[in-house]
Amino acid sequence: MSNPPQEQLNAASPQQRSDARRNRAKVLAAARDLAADGDLGLPFNVIARRAGVGVGTVYRQFANPAALLEALILDRLEMLVRETVAVVAEEHDPGIALRRVLQAAFHALLADPALATVLASPRFEYPETTKLGAALAATVTDLLTKARATRQVRPDVSADDLRRLLSGVHHAVRAGEASPELADRYLHVLLDGLAPG
């Protein structure tokens, strides 16, 4: 099922729009709880039951579980993009800035497994997520290019490699004993591995 056309949304009465907003908030809250419990598959029937709405209501709001997951992480992704922009503005050494951006991204993934799932995906469902993902990728690519030029990073590493490696390290931390020391050690192994041989 797809989202209703904009004309239909605009034609709805204020009460209907209010109900739709309320239902969307219920669906998002139920999905957030489910994700916090570790179920990132976000089955719509379970979400509908938890939200106290019909499954059709969930489908009217979100085309599929991936779209719902993106809606859940949008704020956190915006914060991560803002944080990376701030790092670039204050840190003029591209190698240090790249490390700081990767550390920020890694800690954001650890704090929100839903964000990790979305960023591990090769494509996004919504234009907002696509725009933010592109901004994050552009920042990392720019830092990587500058760090390579100053020989602080090995020449064969791409921004997509970094995305995949962060995702892999995140998975390794989640699969093992969840300790801050282990997470830091894994991250430092990754960061140290970026140095030219």
Tab-separated table of N, CA and C in Angstrom, residues 3-129:
chain	number	residue	atom	x	y	z
A	3	ASN	N	1.296	5.642	0.423
A	3	ASN	CA	0.763	6.776	1.167
A	3	ASN	C	-0.276	7.482	0.313
A	4	PRO	N	-1.319	8.075	0.925
A	4	PRO	CA	-2.355	8.754	0.147
A	4	PRO	C	-1.793	9.981	-0.544
A	5	PRO	N	-2.353	10.332	-1.719
A	5	PRO	CA	-1.888	11.536	-2.411
A	5	PRO	C	-2.077	12.771	-1.537
A	6	GLN	N	-1.230	13.770	-1.778
A	6	GLN	CA	-1.269	14.998	-0.984
A	6	GLN	C	-2.633	15.670	-1.068
A	7	GLU	N	-3.286	15.599	-2.239
A	7	GLU	CA	-4.596	16.244	-2.378
A	7	GLU	C	-5.598	15.647	-1.387
A	8	GLN	N	-5.538	14.318	-1.198
A	8	GLN	CA	-6.453	13.676	-0.256
A	8	GLN	C	-6.165	14.142	1.165
A	9	LEU	N	-4.883	14.275	1.494
A	9	LEU	CA	-4.540	14.738	2.837
A	9	LEU	C	-5.045	16.154	3.061
A	10	ASN	N	-4.887	16.995	2.048
A	10	ASN	CA	-5.329	18.384	2.176
A	10	ASN	C	-6.845	18.490	2.235
A	11	ALA	N	-7.554	17.553	1.600
A	11	ALA	CA	-9.013	17.605	1.556
A	11	ALA	C	-9.652	17.077	2.837
A	12	ALA	N	-8.891	16.405	3.658
A	12	ALA	CA	-9.446	15.832	4.883
A	12	ALA	C	-9.874	16.949	5.830
A	13	SER	N	-10.904	16.648	6.612
A	13	SER	CA	-11.379	17.633	7.583
A	13	SER	C	-10.339	17.800	8.687
A	14	PRO	N	-10.385	18.917	9.423
A	14	PRO	CA	-9.441	19.112	10.521
A	14	PRO	C	-9.493	17.967	11.531
A	15	GLN	N	-10.698	17.436	11.803
A	15	GLN	CA	-10.822	16.326	12.744
A	15	GLN	C	-10.117	15.079	12.207
A	16	GLN	N	-10.295	14.816	10.898
A	16	GLN	CA	-9.632	13.657	10.307
A	16	GLN	C	-8.112	13.825	10.348
A	17	ARG	N	-7.628	15.022	10.030
A	17	ARG	CA	-6.180	15.248	10.075
A	17	ARG	C	-5.677	15.101	11.502
A	18	SER	N	-6.451	15.585	12.460
A	18	SER	CA	-6.076	15.458	13.860
A	18	SER	C	-6.016	13.987	14.264
A	19	ASP	N	-7.004	13.213	13.834
A	19	ASP	CA	-7.004	11.775	14.121
A	19	ASP	C	-5.801	11.094	13.478
A	20	ALA	N	-5.497	11.470	12.256
A	20	ALA	CA	-4.360	10.869	11.551
A	20	ALA	C	-3.050	11.185	12.273
A	21	ARG	N	-2.903	12.423	12.742
A	21	ARG	CA	-1.692	12.790	13.492
A	21	ARG	C	-1.602	12.004	14.793
A	22	ARG	N	-2.731	11.872	15.472
A	22	ARG	CA	-2.762	11.126	16.726
A	22	ARG	C	-2.415	9.655	16.471
A	23	ASN	N	-3.012	9.084	15.426
A	23	ASN	CA	-2.723	7.686	15.099
A	23	ASN	C	-1.259	7.497	14.708
A	24	ARG	N	-0.728	8.442	13.952
A	24	ARG	CA	0.690	8.353	13.563
A	24	ARG	C	1.571	8.372	14.808
A	25	ALA	N	1.253	9.241	15.753
A	25	ALA	CA	2.029	9.312	16.994
A	25	ALA	C	1.945	7.995	17.763
A	26	LYS	N	0.758	7.383	17.800
A	26	LYS	CA	0.599	6.091	18.474
A	26	LYS	C	1.427	5.010	17.788
A	27	VAL	N	1.383	5.008	16.458
A	27	VAL	CA	2.139	4.016	15.687
A	27	VAL	C	3.640	4.194	15.929
A	28	LEU	N	4.108	5.440	15.884
A	28	LEU	CA	5.530	5.694	16.113
A	28	LEU	C	5.948	5.290	17.525
A	29	ALA	N	5.100	5.574	18.510
A	29	ALA	CA	5.418	5.193	19.892
A	29	ALA	C	5.492	3.675	20.029
A	30	ALA	N	4.544	2.973	19.433
A	30	ALA	CA	4.554	1.507	19.496
A	30	ALA	C	5.778	0.946	18.777
A	31	ALA	N	6.111	1.513	17.632
A	31	ALA	CA	7.282	1.053	16.878
A	31	ALA	C	8.567	1.336	17.650
A	32	ARG	N	8.632	2.495	18.301
A	32	ARG	CA	9.807	2.846	19.096
A	32	ARG	C	9.986	1.851	20.244
A	33	ASP	N	8.880	1.492	20.904
A	33	ASP	CA	8.946	0.505	21.987
A	33	ASP	C	9.412	-0.848	21.465
A	34	LEU	N	8.875	-1.253	20.338
A	34	LEU	CA	9.243	-2.535	19.743
A	34	LEU	C	10.727	-2.536	19.367
A	35	ALA	N	11.192	-1.450	18.767
A	35	ALA	CA	12.606	-1.342	18.398
A	35	ALA	C	13.488	-1.365	19.643
A	36	ALA	N	13.046	-0.705	20.711
A	36	ALA	CA	13.808	-0.704	21.963
A	36	ALA	C	13.899	-2.105	22.556
A	37	ASP	N	12.880	-2.924	22.282
A	37	ASP	CA	12.891	-4.318	22.739
A	37	ASP	C	13.760	-5.199	21.847
A	38	GLY	N	14.314	-4.623	20.779
A	38	GLY	CA	15.208	-5.364	19.901
A	38	GLY	C	14.586	-5.902	18.632
A	39	ASP	N	13.291	-5.658	18.418
A	39	ASP	CA	12.633	-6.152	17.206
A	39	ASP	C	12.633	-5.053	16.153
A	40	LEU	N	13.660	-5.061	15.302
A	40	LEU	CA	13.768	-4.040	14.263
A	40	LEU	C	13.064	-4.445	12.980
A	41	GLY	N	12.446	-5.630	12.963
A	41	GLY	CA	11.651	-6.044	11.816
A	41	GLY	C	10.351	-5.263	11.723
A	42	LEU	N	9.912	-4.742	12.859
A	42	LEU	CA	8.713	-3.914	12.966
A	42	LEU	C	7.497	-4.510	12.247
A	43	PRO	N	7.039	-5.676	12.680
A	43	PRO	CA	5.842	-6.254	12.051
A	43	PRO	C	4.629	-5.350	12.273
A	44	PHE	N	3.975	-4.986	11.175
A	44	PHE	CA	2.876	-4.028	11.246
A	44	PHE	C	1.716	-4.528	12.095
A	45	ASN	N	1.437	-5.827	12.082
A	45	ASN	CA	0.319	-6.329	12.883
A	45	ASN	C	0.599	-6.163	14.379
A	46	VAL	N	1.838	-6.376	14.787
A	46	VAL	CA	2.206	-6.204	16.200
A	46	VAL	C	2.147	-4.723	16.575
A	47	ILE	N	2.648	-3.878	15.705
A	47	ILE	CA	2.623	-2.432	15.966
A	47	ILE	C	1.187	-1.937	16.063
A	48	ALA	N	0.337	-2.384	15.147
A	48	ALA	CA	-1.071	-1.963	15.166
A	48	ALA	C	-1.727	-2.372	16.478
A	49	ARG	N	-1.475	-3.602	16.904
A	49	ARG	CA	-2.070	-4.078	18.158
A	49	ARG	C	-1.573	-3.239	19.338
A	50	ARG	N	-0.276	-2.994	19.395
A	50	ARG	CA	0.283	-2.198	20.497
A	50	ARG	C	-0.217	-0.752	20.471
A	51	ALA	N	-0.424	-0.222	19.268
A	51	ALA	CA	-0.870	1.174	19.128
A	51	ALA	C	-2.371	1.321	19.310
A	52	GLY	N	-3.090	0.198	19.265
A	52	GLY	CA	-4.546	0.264	19.385
A	52	GLY	C	-5.214	0.788	18.126
A	53	VAL	N	-4.613	0.503	16.967
A	53	VAL	CA	-5.179	0.925	15.685
A	53	VAL	C	-5.243	-0.293	14.766
A	54	GLY	N	-5.941	-0.148	13.670
A	54	GLY	CA	-5.988	-1.220	12.687
A	54	GLY	C	-4.705	-1.264	11.872
A	55	VAL	N	-4.387	-2.436	11.340
A	55	VAL	CA	-3.158	-2.575	10.559
A	55	VAL	C	-3.200	-1.691	9.308
A	56	GLY	N	-4.393	-1.446	8.776
A	56	GLY	CA	-4.531	-0.550	7.627
A	56	GLY	C	-4.079	0.864	7.952
A	57	THR	N	-4.295	1.284	9.192
A	57	THR	CA	-3.847	2.607	9.629
A	57	THR	C	-2.329	2.704	9.552
A	58	VAL	N	-1.657	1.635	9.936
A	58	VAL	CA	-0.190	1.626	9.872
A	58	VAL	C	0.258	1.717	8.414
A	59	TYR	N	-0.388	0.927	7.545
A	59	TYR	CA	-0.023	0.943	6.121
A	59	TYR	C	-0.335	2.283	5.459
A	60	ARG	N	-1.360	2.977	5.927
A	60	ARG	CA	-1.656	4.293	5.353
A	60	ARG	C	-0.561	5.301	5.692
A	61	GLN	N	0.065	5.106	6.830
A	61	GLN	CA	1.119	6.029	7.264
A	61	GLN	C	2.491	5.670	6.679
A	62	PHE	N	2.748	4.361	6.536
A	62	PHE	CA	4.081	3.899	6.147
A	62	PHE	C	3.958	2.782	5.118
A	63	ALA	N	4.694	2.902	4.037
A	63	ALA	CA	4.594	1.936	2.942
A	63	ALA	C	5.115	0.559	3.330
A	64	ASN	N	6.092	0.521	4.230
A	64	ASN	CA	6.714	-0.743	4.617
A	64	ASN	C	7.505	-0.531	5.909
A	65	PRO	N	7.992	-1.607	6.531
A	65	PRO	CA	8.747	-1.448	7.779
A	65	PRO	C	10.002	-0.582	7.640
A	66	ALA	N	10.646	-0.618	6.483
A	66	ALA	CA	11.841	0.215	6.291
A	66	ALA	C	11.484	1.699	6.376
A	67	ALA	N	10.344	2.068	5.816
A	67	ALA	CA	9.900	3.464	5.879
A	67	ALA	C	9.590	3.863	7.320
A	68	LEU	N	8.979	2.966	8.058
A	68	LEU	CA	8.678	3.237	9.468
A	68	LEU	C	9.968	3.382	10.269
A	69	LEU	N	10.926	2.522	9.998
A	69	LEU	CA	12.209	2.599	10.689
A	69	LEU	C	12.892	3.941	10.406
A	70	GLU	N	12.817	4.395	9.165
A	70	GLU	CA	13.394	5.697	8.825
A	70	GLU	C	12.705	6.826	9.581
A	71	ALA	N	11.401	6.735	9.719
A	71	ALA	CA	10.672	7.766	10.468
A	71	ALA	C	11.139	7.800	11.923
A	72	LEU	N	11.468	6.632	12.465
A	72	LEU	CA	11.918	6.566	13.857
A	72	LEU	C	13.278	7.228	14.062
A	73	ILE	N	14.147	7.160	13.069
A	73	ILE	CA	15.525	7.623	13.269
A	73	ILE	C	15.797	9.004	12.686
A	74	LEU	N	14.810	9.603	12.072
A	74	LEU	CA	15.036	10.865	11.368
A	74	LEU	C	15.659	11.932	12.272
A	75	ASP	N	15.143	12.104	13.481
A	75	ASP	CA	15.690	13.118	14.395
A	75	ASP	C	17.139	12.814	14.755
A	76	ARG	N	17.417	11.544	15.037
A	76	ARG	CA	18.787	11.175	15.421
A	76	ARG	C	19.748	11.361	14.239
A	77	LEU	N	19.285	11.054	13.036
A	77	LEU	CA	20.127	11.250	11.852
A	77	LEU	C	20.401	12.739	11.636
A	78	GLU	N	19.395	13.572	11.842
A	78	GLU	CA	19.600	15.025	11.743
A	78	GLU	C	20.644	15.489	12.752
A	79	MET	N	20.567	14.976	13.981
A	79	MET	CA	21.542	15.350	15.012
A	79	MET	C	22.950	14.919	14.613
A	80	LEU	N	23.070	13.718	14.050
A	80	LEU	CA	24.380	13.230	13.628
A	80	LEU	C	24.954	14.106	12.514
A	81	VAL	N	24.134	14.492	11.565
A	81	VAL	CA	24.601	15.367	10.484
A	81	VAL	C	25.047	16.714	11.056
A	82	ARG	N	24.258	17.277	11.978
A	82	ARG	CA	24.645	18.553	12.606
A	82	ARG	C	25.973	18.403	13.357
A	83	GLU	N	26.121	17.280	14.050
A	83	GLU	CA	27.354	17.047	14.808
A	83	GLU	C	28.564	16.952	13.875
A	84	THR	N	28.412	16.275	12.750
A	84	THR	CA	29.535	16.156	11.814
A	84	THR	C	29.894	17.513	11.213
A	85	VAL	N	28.888	18.310	10.911
A	85	VAL	CA	29.141	19.658	10.380
A	85	VAL	C	29.891	20.491	11.419
A	86	ALA	N	29.517	20.365	12.684
A	86	ALA	CA	30.189	21.105	13.757
A	86	ALA	C	31.642	20.653	13.901
A	87	VAL	N	31.889	19.356	13.804
A	87	VAL	CA	33.261	18.844	13.898
A	87	VAL	C	34.112	19.426	12.776
A	88	VAL	N	33.593	19.406	11.567
A	88	VAL	CA	34.334	19.927	10.413
A	88	VAL	C	34.621	21.421	10.588
A	89	ALA	N	33.671	22.153	11.156
A	89	ALA	CA	33.853	23.596	11.350
A	89	ALA	C	34.922	23.908	12.391
A	90	GLU	N	35.054	23.063	13.401
A	90	GLU	CA	35.995	23.391	14.484
A	90	GLU	C	37.347	22.695	14.369
A	91	GLU	N	37.417	21.577	13.652
A	91	GLU	CA	38.673	20.817	13.544
A	91	GLU	C	39.226	20.942	12.127
A	92	HIS	N	40.390	21.560	12.002
A	92	HIS	CA	40.947	21.824	10.674
A	92	HIS	C	41.874	20.720	10.177
A	93	ASP	N	42.268	19.805	11.050
A	93	ASP	CA	43.079	18.665	10.617
A	93	ASP	C	42.123	17.589	10.102
A	94	PRO	N	42.175	17.256	8.805
A	94	PRO	CA	41.186	16.322	8.247
A	94	PRO	C	41.255	14.917	8.844
A	95	GLY	N	42.436	14.474	9.222
A	95	GLY	CA	42.558	13.144	9.825
A	95	GLY	C	41.879	13.082	11.183
A	96	ILE	N	42.110	14.096	11.992
A	96	ILE	CA	41.472	14.151	13.315
A	96	ILE	C	39.968	14.332	13.159
A	97	ALA	N	39.572	15.204	12.242
A	97	ALA	CA	38.137	15.426	12.013
A	97	ALA	C	37.458	14.134	11.567
A	98	LEU	N	38.101	13.387	10.673
A	98	LEU	CA	37.523	12.121	10.214
A	98	LEU	C	37.364	11.152	11.373
A	99	ARG	N	38.372	11.034	12.209
A	99	ARG	CA	38.278	10.144	13.378
A	99	ARG	C	37.119	10.570	14.286
A	100	ARG	N	37.009	11.872	14.523
A	100	ARG	CA	35.937	12.363	15.402
A	100	ARG	C	34.559	12.096	14.805
A	101	VAL	N	34.426	12.289	13.488
A	101	VAL	CA	33.141	12.028	12.827
A	101	VAL	C	32.804	10.542	12.912
A	102	LEU	N	33.789	9.681	12.674
A	102	LEU	CA	33.539	8.236	12.753
A	102	LEU	C	33.196	7.818	14.183
A	103	GLN	N	33.860	8.415	15.162
A	103	GLN	CA	33.529	8.128	16.560
A	103	GLN	C	32.102	8.561	16.879
A	104	ALA	N	31.723	9.745	16.425
A	104	ALA	CA	30.358	10.235	16.670
A	104	ALA	C	29.337	9.319	16.011
A	105	ALA	N	29.617	8.916	14.777
A	105	ALA	CA	28.693	8.024	14.072
A	105	ALA	C	28.585	6.688	14.792
A	106	PHE	N	29.711	6.146	15.215
A	106	PHE	CA	29.708	4.850	15.900
A	106	PHE	C	28.906	4.920	17.200
A	107	HIS	N	29.111	5.962	17.969
A	107	HIS	CA	28.375	6.089	19.234
A	107	HIS	C	26.881	6.308	18.983
A	108	ALA	N	26.544	6.994	17.899
A	108	ALA	CA	25.128	7.148	17.536
A	108	ALA	C	24.522	5.797	17.166
A	109	LEU	N	25.280	4.956	16.465
A	109	LEU	CA	24.792	3.619	16.106
A	109	LEU	C	24.584	2.767	17.351
A	110	LEU	N	25.521	2.858	18.293
A	110	LEU	CA	25.380	2.085	19.533
A	110	LEU	C	24.168	2.545	20.335
A	111	ALA	N	23.916	3.840	20.331
A	111	ALA	CA	22.794	4.384	21.098
A	111	ALA	C	21.454	4.031	20.478
A	112	ASP	N	21.435	3.800	19.169
A	112	ASP	CA	20.170	3.552	18.479
A	112	ASP	C	20.355	2.497	17.393
A	113	PRO	N	20.081	1.224	17.722
A	113	PRO	CA	20.229	0.161	16.724
A	113	PRO	C	19.374	0.383	15.474
A	114	ALA	N	18.273	1.105	15.605
A	114	ALA	CA	17.451	1.405	14.426
A	114	ALA	C	18.229	2.281	13.453
A	115	LEU	N	18.991	3.229	13.970
A	115	LEU	CA	19.829	4.073	13.118
A	115	LEU	C	20.869	3.216	12.407
A	116	ALA	N	21.451	2.267	13.135
A	116	ALA	CA	22.436	1.371	12.529
A	116	ALA	C	21.822	0.586	11.380
A	117	THR	N	20.611	0.105	11.566
A	117	THR	CA	19.938	-0.662	10.516
A	117	THR	C	19.679	0.199	9.290
A	118	VAL	N	19.212	1.413	9.506
A	118	VAL	CA	18.919	2.301	8.373
A	118	VAL	C	20.205	2.670	7.632
A	119	LEU	N	21.251	3.042	8.362
A	119	LEU	CA	22.484	3.464	7.698
A	119	LEU	C	23.215	2.307	7.026
A	120	ALA	N	22.934	1.077	7.445
A	120	ALA	CA	23.534	-0.088	6.787
A	120	ALA	C	22.851	-0.389	5.462
A	121	SER	N	21.676	0.167	5.265
A	121	SER	CA	20.907	-0.084	4.046
A	121	SER	C	21.531	0.647	2.854
A	122	PRO	N	21.538	0.008	1.677
A	122	PRO	CA	22.119	0.673	0.508
A	122	PRO	C	21.257	1.805	-0.056
A	123	ARG	N	19.969	1.844	0.317
A	123	ARG	CA	19.106	2.925	-0.168
A	123	ARG	C	18.072	3.248	0.898
A	124	PHE	N	17.474	4.435	0.746
A	124	PHE	CA	16.503	4.900	1.720
A	124	PHE	C	15.125	5.010	1.085
A	125	GLU	N	14.101	5.068	1.927
A	125	GLU	CA	12.714	5.121	1.473
A	125	GLU	C	12.208	6.546	1.253
A	126	TYR	N	12.671	7.472	2.084
A	126	TYR	CA	12.122	8.825	2.073
A	126	TYR	C	13.137	9.849	1.579
A	127	PRO	N	12.662	10.888	0.905
A	127	PRO	CA	13.575	11.942	0.437
A	127	PRO	C	14.351	12.607	1.582
A	128	GLU	N	13.705	12.794	2.742
A	128	GLU	CA	14.395	13.440	3.872
A	128	GLU	C	15.585	12.601	4.317
A	129	THR	N	15.379	11.294	4.409
A	129	THR	CA	16.453	10.401	4.832
A	129	THR	C	17.543	10.364	3.770
